[in-house]
Short mmCIF file of C-alpha atoms in Angstrom, two decimals:
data_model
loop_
_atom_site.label_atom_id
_atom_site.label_comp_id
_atom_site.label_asym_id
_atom_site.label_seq_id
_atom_site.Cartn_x
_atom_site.Cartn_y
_atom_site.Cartn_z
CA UNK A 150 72.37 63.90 94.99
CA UNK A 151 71.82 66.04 92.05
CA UNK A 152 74.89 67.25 90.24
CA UNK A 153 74.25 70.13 87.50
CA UNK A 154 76.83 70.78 85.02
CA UNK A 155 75.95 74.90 83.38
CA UNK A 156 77.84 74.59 80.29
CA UNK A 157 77.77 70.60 80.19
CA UNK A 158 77.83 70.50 76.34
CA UNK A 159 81.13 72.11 76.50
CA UNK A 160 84.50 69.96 76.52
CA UNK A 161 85.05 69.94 80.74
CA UNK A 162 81.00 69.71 80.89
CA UNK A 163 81.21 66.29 78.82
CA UNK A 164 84.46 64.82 80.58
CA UNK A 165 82.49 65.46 83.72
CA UNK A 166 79.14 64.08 82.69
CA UNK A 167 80.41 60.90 81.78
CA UNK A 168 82.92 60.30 84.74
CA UNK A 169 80.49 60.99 86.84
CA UNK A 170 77.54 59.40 85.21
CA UNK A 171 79.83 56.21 84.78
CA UNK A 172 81.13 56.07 88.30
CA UNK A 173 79.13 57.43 90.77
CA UNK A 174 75.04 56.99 91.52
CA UNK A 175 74.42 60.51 90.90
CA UNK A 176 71.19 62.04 88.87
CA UNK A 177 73.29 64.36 86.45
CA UNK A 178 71.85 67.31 84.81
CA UNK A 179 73.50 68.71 81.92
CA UNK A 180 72.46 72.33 81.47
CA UNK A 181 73.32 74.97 78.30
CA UNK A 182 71.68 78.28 77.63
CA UNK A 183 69.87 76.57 74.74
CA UNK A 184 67.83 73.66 76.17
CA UNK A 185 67.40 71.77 73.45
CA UNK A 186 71.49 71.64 72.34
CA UNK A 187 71.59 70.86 76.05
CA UNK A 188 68.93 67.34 75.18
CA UNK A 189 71.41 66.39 72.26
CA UNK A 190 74.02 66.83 74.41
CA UNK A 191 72.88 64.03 76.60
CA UNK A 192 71.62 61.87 73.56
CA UNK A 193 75.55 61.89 72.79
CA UNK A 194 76.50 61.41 76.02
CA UNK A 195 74.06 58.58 76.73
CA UNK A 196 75.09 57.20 73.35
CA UNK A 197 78.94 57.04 74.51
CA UNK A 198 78.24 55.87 78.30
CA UNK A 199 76.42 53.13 76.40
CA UNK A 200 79.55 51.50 74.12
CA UNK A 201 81.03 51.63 77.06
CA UNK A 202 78.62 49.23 79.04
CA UNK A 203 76.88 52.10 81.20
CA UNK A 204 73.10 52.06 81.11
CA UNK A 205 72.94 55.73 81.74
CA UNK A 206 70.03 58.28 82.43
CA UNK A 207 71.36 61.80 82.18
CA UNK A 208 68.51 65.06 82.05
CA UNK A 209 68.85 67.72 79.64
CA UNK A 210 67.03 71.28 80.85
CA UNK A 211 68.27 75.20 80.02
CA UNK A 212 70.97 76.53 82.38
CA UNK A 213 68.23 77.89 85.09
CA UNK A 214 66.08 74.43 85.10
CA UNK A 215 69.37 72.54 85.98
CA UNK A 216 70.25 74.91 88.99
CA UNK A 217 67.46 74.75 90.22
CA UNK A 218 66.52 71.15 90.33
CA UNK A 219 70.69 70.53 91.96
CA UNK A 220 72.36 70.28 95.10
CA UNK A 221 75.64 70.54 93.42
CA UNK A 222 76.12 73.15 90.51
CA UNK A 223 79.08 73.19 88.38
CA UNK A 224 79.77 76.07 86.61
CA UNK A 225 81.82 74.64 83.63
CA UNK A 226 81.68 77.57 80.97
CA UNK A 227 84.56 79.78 79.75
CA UNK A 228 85.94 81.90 82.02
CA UNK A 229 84.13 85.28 80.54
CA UNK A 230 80.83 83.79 81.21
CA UNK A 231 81.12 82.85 84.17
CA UNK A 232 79.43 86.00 85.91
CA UNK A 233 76.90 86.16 83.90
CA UNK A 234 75.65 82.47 84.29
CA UNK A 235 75.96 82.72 88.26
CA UNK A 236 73.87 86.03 87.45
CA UNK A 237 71.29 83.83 85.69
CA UNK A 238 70.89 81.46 88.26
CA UNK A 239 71.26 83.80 90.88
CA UNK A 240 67.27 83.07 92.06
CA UNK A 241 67.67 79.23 91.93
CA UNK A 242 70.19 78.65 93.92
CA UNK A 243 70.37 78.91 98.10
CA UNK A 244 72.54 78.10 101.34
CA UNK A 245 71.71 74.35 100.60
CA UNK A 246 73.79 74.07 96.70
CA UNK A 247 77.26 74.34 96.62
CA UNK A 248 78.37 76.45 93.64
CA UNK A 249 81.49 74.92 91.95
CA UNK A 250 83.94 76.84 89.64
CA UNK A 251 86.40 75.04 87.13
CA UNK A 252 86.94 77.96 85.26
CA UNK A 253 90.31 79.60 84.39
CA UNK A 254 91.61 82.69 82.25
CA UNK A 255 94.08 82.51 80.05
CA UNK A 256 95.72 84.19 77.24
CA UNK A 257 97.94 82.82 74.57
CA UNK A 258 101.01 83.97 72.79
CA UNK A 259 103.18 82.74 70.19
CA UNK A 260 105.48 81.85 73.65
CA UNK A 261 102.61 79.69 74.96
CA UNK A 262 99.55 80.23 77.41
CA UNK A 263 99.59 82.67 80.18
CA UNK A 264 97.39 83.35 83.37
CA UNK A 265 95.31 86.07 83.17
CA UNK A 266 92.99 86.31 86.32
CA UNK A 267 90.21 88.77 86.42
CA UNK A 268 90.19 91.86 89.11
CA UNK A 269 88.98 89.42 91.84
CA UNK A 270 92.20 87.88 91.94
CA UNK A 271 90.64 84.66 90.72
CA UNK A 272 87.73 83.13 88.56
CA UNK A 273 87.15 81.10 91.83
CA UNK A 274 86.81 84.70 93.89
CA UNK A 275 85.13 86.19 91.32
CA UNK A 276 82.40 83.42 91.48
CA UNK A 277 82.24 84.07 95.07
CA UNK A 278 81.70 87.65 94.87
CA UNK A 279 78.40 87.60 92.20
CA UNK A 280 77.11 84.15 94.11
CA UNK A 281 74.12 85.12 95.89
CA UNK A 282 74.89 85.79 99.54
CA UNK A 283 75.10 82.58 101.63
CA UNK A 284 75.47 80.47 99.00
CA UNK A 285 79.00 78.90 99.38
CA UNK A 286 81.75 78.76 96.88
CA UNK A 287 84.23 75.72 95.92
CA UNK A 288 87.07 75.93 93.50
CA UNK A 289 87.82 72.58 92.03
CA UNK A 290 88.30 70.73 88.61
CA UNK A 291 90.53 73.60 87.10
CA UNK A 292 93.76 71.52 85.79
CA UNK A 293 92.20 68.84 84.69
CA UNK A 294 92.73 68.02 80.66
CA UNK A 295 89.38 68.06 78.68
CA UNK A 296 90.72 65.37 76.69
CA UNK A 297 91.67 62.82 79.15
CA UNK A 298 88.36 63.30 80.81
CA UNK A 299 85.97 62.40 78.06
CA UNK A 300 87.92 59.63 76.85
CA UNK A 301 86.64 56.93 78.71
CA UNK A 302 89.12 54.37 77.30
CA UNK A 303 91.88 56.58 79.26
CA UNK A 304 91.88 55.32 83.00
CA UNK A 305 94.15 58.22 84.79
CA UNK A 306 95.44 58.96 88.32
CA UNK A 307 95.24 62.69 88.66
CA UNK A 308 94.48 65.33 91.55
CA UNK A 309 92.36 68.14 91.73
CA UNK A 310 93.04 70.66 94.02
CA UNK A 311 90.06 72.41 95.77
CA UNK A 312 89.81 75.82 97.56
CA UNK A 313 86.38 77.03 99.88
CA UNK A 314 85.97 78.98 102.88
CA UNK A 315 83.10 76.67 103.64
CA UNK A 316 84.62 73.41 105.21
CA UNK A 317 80.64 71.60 104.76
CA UNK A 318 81.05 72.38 100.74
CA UNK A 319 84.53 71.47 100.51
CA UNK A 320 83.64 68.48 102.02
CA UNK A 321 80.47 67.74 99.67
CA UNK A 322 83.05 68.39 96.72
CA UNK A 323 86.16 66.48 98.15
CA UNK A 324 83.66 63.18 98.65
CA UNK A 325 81.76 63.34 95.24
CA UNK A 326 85.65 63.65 93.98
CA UNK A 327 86.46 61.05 95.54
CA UNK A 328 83.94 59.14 93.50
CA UNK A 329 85.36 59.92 89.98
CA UNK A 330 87.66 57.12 89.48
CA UNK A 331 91.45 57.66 89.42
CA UNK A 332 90.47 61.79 90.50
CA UNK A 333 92.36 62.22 94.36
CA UNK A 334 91.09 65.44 95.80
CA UNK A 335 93.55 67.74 97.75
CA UNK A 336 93.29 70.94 100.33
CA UNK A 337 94.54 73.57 98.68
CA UNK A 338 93.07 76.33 101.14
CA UNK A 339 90.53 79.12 101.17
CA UNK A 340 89.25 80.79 98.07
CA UNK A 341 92.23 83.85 98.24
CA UNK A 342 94.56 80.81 97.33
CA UNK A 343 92.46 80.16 93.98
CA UNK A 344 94.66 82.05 91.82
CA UNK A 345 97.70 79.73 92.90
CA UNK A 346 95.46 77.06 91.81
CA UNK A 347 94.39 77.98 88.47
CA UNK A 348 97.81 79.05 87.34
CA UNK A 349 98.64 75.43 86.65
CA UNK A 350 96.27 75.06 83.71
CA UNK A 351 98.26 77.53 81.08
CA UNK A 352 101.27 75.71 82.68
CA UNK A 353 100.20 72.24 81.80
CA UNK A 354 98.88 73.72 78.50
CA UNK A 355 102.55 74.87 77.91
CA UNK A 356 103.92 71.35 79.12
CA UNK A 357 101.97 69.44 76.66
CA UNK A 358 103.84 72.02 73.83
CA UNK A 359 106.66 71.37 74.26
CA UNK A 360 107.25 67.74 74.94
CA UNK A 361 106.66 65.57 72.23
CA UNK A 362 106.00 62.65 74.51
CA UNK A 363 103.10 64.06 76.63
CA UNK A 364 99.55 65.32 75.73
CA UNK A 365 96.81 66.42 78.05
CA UNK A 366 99.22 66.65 80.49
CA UNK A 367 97.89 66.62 83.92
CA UNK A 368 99.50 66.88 87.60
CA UNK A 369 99.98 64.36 90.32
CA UNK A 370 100.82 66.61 93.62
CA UNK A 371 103.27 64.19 95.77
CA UNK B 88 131.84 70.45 84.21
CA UNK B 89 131.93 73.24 86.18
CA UNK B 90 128.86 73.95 88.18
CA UNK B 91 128.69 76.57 90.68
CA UNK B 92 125.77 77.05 93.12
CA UNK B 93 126.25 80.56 94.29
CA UNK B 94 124.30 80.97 97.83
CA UNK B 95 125.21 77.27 98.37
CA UNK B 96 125.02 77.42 101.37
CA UNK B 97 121.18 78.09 101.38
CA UNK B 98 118.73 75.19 101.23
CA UNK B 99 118.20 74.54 97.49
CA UNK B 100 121.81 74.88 97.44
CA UNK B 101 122.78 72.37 99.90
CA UNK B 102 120.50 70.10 98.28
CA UNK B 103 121.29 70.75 94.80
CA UNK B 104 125.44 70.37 95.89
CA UNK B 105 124.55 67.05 97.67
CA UNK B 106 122.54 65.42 94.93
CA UNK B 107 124.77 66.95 91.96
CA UNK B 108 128.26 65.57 94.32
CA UNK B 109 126.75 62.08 94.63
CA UNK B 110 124.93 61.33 91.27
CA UNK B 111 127.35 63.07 88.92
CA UNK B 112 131.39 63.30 87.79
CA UNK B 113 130.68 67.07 88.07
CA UNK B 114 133.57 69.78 90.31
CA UNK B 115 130.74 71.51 92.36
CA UNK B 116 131.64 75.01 93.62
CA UNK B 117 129.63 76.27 96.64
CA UNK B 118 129.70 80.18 96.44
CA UNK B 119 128.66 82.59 99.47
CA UNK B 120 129.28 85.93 100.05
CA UNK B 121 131.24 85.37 102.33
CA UNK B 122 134.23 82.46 101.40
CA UNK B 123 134.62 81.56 105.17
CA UNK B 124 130.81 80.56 105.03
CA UNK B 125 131.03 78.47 101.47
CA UNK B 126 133.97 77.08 103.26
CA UNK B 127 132.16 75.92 106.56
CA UNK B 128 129.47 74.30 104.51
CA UNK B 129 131.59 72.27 101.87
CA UNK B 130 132.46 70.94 105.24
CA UNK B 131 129.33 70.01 106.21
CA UNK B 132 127.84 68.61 103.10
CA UNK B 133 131.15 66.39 102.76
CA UNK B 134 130.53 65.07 105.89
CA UNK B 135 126.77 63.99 105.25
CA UNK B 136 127.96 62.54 101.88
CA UNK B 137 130.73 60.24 103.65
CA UNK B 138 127.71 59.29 105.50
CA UNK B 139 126.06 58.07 102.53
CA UNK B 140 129.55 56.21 101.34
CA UNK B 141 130.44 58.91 99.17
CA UNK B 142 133.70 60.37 98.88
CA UNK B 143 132.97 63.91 97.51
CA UNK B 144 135.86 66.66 97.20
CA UNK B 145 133.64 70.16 96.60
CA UNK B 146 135.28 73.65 96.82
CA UNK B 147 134.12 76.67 98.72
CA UNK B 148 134.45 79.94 97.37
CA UNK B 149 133.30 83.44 97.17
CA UNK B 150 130.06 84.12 94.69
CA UNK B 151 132.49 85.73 92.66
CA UNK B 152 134.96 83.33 92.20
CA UNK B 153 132.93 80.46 91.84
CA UNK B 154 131.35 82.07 89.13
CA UNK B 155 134.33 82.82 87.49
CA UNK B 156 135.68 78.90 87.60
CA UNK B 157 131.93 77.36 86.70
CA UNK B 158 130.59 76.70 82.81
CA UNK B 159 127.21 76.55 84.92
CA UNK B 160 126.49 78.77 87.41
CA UNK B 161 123.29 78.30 89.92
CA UNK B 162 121.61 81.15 91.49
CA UNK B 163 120.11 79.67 94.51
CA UNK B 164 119.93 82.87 96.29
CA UNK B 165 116.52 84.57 97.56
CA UNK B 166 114.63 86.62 94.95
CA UNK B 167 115.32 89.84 96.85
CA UNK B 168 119.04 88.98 95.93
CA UNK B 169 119.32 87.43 92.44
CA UNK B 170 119.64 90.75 90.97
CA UNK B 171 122.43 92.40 93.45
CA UNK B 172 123.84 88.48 92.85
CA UNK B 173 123.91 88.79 89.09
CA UNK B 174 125.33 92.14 89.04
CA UNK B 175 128.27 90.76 91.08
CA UNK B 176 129.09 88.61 88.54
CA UNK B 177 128.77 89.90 85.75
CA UNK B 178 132.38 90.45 84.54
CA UNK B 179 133.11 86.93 85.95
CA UNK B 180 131.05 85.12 82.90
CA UNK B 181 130.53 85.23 78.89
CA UNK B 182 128.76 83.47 76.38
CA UNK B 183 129.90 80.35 77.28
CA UNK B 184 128.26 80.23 80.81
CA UNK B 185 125.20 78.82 81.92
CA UNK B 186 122.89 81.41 84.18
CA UNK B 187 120.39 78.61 86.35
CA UNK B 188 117.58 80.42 88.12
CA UNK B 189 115.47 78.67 90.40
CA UNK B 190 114.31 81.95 92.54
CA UNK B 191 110.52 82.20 92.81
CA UNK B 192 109.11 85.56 94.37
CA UNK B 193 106.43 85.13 97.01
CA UNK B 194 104.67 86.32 99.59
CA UNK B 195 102.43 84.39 102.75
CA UNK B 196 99.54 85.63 104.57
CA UNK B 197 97.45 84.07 106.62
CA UNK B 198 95.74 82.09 103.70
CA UNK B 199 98.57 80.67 102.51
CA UNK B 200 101.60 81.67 99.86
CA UNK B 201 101.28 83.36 96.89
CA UNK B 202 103.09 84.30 93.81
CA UNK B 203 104.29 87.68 93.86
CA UNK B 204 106.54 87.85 90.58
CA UNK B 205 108.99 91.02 90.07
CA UNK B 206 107.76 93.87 87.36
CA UNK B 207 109.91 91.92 84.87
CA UNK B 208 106.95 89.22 84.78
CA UNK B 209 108.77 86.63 86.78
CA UNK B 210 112.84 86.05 88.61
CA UNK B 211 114.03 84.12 85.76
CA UNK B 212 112.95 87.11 83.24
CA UNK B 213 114.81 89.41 85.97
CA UNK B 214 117.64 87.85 85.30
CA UNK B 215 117.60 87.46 81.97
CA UNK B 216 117.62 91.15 82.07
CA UNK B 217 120.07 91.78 84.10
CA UNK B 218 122.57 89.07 82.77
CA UNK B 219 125.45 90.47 80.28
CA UNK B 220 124.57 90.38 76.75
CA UNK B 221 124.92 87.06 75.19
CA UNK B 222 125.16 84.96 78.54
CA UNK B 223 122.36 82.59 78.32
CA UNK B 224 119.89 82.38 81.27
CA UNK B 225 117.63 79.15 81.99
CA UNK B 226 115.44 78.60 84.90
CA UNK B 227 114.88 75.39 86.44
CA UNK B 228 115.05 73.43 90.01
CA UNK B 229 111.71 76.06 90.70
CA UNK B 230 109.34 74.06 92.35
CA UNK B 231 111.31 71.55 94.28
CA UNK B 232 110.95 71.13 97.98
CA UNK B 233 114.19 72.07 99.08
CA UNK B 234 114.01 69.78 102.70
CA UNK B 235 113.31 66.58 100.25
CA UNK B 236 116.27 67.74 97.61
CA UNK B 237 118.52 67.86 100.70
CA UNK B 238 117.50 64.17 102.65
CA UNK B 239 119.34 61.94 100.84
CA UNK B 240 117.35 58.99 102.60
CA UNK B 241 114.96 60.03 100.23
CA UNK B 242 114.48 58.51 96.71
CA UNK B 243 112.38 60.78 95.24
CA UNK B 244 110.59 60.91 91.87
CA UNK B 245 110.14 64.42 90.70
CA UNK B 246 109.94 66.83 87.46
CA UNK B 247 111.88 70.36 87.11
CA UNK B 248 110.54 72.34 84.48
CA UNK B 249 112.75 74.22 82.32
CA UNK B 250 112.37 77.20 80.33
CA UNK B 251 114.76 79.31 78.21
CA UNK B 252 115.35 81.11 74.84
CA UNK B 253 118.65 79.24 74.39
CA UNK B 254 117.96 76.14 73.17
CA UNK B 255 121.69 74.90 73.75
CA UNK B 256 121.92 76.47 76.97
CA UNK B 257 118.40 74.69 77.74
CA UNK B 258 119.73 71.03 76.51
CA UNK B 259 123.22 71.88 79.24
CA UNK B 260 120.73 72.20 81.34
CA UNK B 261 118.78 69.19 80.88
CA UNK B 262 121.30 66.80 80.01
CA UNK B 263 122.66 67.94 83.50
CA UNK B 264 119.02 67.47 85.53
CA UNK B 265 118.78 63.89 83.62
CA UNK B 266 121.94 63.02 85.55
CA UNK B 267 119.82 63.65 89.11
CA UNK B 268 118.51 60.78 89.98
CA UNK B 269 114.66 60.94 89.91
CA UNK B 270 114.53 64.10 88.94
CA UNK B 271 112.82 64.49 85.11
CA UNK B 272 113.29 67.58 83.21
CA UNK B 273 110.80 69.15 80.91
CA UNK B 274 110.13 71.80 78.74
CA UNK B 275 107.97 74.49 79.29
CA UNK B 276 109.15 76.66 76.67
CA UNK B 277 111.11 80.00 76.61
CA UNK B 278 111.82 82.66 78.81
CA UNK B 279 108.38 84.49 78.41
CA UNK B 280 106.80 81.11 80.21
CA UNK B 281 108.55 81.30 83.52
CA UNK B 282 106.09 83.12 85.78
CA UNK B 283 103.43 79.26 84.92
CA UNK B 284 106.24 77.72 86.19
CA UNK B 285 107.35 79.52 89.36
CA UNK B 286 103.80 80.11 90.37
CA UNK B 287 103.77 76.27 91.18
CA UNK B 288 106.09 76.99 93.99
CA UNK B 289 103.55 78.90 97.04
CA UNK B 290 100.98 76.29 95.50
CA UNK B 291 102.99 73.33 96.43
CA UNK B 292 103.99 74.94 100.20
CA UNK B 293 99.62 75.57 100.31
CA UNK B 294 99.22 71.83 99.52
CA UNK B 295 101.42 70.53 101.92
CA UNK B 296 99.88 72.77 104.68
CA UNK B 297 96.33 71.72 104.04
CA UNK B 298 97.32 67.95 103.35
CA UNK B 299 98.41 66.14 106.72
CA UNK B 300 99.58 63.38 104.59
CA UNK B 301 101.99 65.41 102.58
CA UNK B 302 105.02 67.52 103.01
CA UNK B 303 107.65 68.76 101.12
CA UNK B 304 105.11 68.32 98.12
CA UNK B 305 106.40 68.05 94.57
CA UNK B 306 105.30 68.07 91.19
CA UNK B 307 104.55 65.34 88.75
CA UNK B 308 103.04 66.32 85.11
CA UNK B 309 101.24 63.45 83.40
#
């Protein structure tokens, strides 16, 4: 399968270039608006998988290439770009690639950070609405700690929760989860409970805060 | 201590008043509106603790009263009621009491639950409103499963998260959910940082309807 990561030179782009690149067979694409920061993105990452014993082969290509060259496209840029990138892609993508969405918004205070969903109710719905029709929609990856997933060194034991309308995507997502090491996927419904979802990230933004004994906090759902 | 769970005889209250009577030294007060009702239930949860070899002696009172014997009073009534609750109590504590809020507002459709927080921002913000000047108002116990707080076959391993302005009220608080067995508190931060924390309460009732393997699903932040 071929996994393309929009936005891969950002911090959940890398974490989830190198997990996957390390632990699954996957060709992985790393895509960025500018192709060529998108090339030394995967020099680095190459560079990293290979202290680390992994004789890795990652692609670099602009945003569009990526998409259109995947079966799996992961949409992991900030939240405000989000429409616009699924715009850009809009013609390279069909019924056969499942769009994925890790994006949250947020706004912080002096008190901490705070959920601040767009009109759709969600990132994850707003994805669904500008994604060409037909193509389906999965929300997953959204609490997951930048930090902890680019440090290779750090072996964790973390869910992800995952909402679609499409059971066939959700599936495709849940199973190439279930390849990240230590990652357990989980059910957590159809896209209208995104918001639900993505209101853990401020939270575990807010956790890490204020206890001096925890950083890039993440959750385990049991 | 003092620690009165007005609505006690509702589920997080049953389960807080059986976990707090067998872990802790602590006089727990069960509160309903109606005495006879507080009474029936101190009854009941008695009875299940001599079934777990404990010899507990709890009291059942009207809200009221309770509140007015407790240094920490629980509001384990519904949102819809937390208000009308602290209102009824208002003359029955000062600046030495403890407000707890675990409320969460929601609502379910066919999707799933979602968070549907008062105009104050969130229930423990309501209260903190509504309280009497200078009583100190922390919310915690939010996300717990309230069928899993109330089994005491069940050793469970669980965080609350805490948040307050009152950082003595807050460490009460605290030093009181350390005494739980398996139960870890942590900080979220103040007040202004409730409505993260109750959101995580429809999202744990989605997981453990779209997980077959899981119910009565809890929260662990690592």
């Amino acid at each position: 399968m071929r996994i393309a990561l929009l936005g891969g030179t950002g911090d959940i782009g890398e974490g989830l270039a190198l997990r996957l690149a390390r632990d699954t067979d996957h060709e992985i694409l790393v895509g960025s608006r500018d192709p060529e920061k998108a090339r030394e993105a995967v020099e680095e990452y190459e560079g990293t998988l290979a202290e680390h014993g992994v004789d890795a082969d990652l692609k670099g290509f602009a945003n569009e290439m990526a998409a259109d060259r995947a079966d799996v496209v992961v949409l992991s840029v900030p939240p405000y770009h989000v429409g616009d990138t699924v715009d850009a892609v809009a013609d390279r993508v069909d019924e056969d690639t499942v769009l994925v969405t890790p994006a949250v918004g947020m706004q912080g205070d002096e008190d901490g950070m705070h959920y601040h969903p767009p009109g759709a109710g969600s990132v994850t719905e707003l994805v669904a609405q500008r994604a060409p029709d037909g193509v389906p929609v999965v929300g997953a990856f959204h609490n997951l700690a930048a930090g902890k997933l680019a440090d290779l060194e750090i072996e964790f034991d973390l869910d992800t929760l995952l909402v679609a309308d499409d059971a066939d995507a959700k599936k495709r997502v849940r199973d190439l989860t279930n390849e990240i090491e230590g990652l357990r996927p989980l059910d957590a419904g159809p896209l209208a409970n995104a918001a639900e979802v993505e209101s853990v990230t401020p939270l575990v933004i807010n956790i890490a805060r204020y206890n001096d004994d925890l950083e890039d906090v993440g959750a385990k759902w049991i």
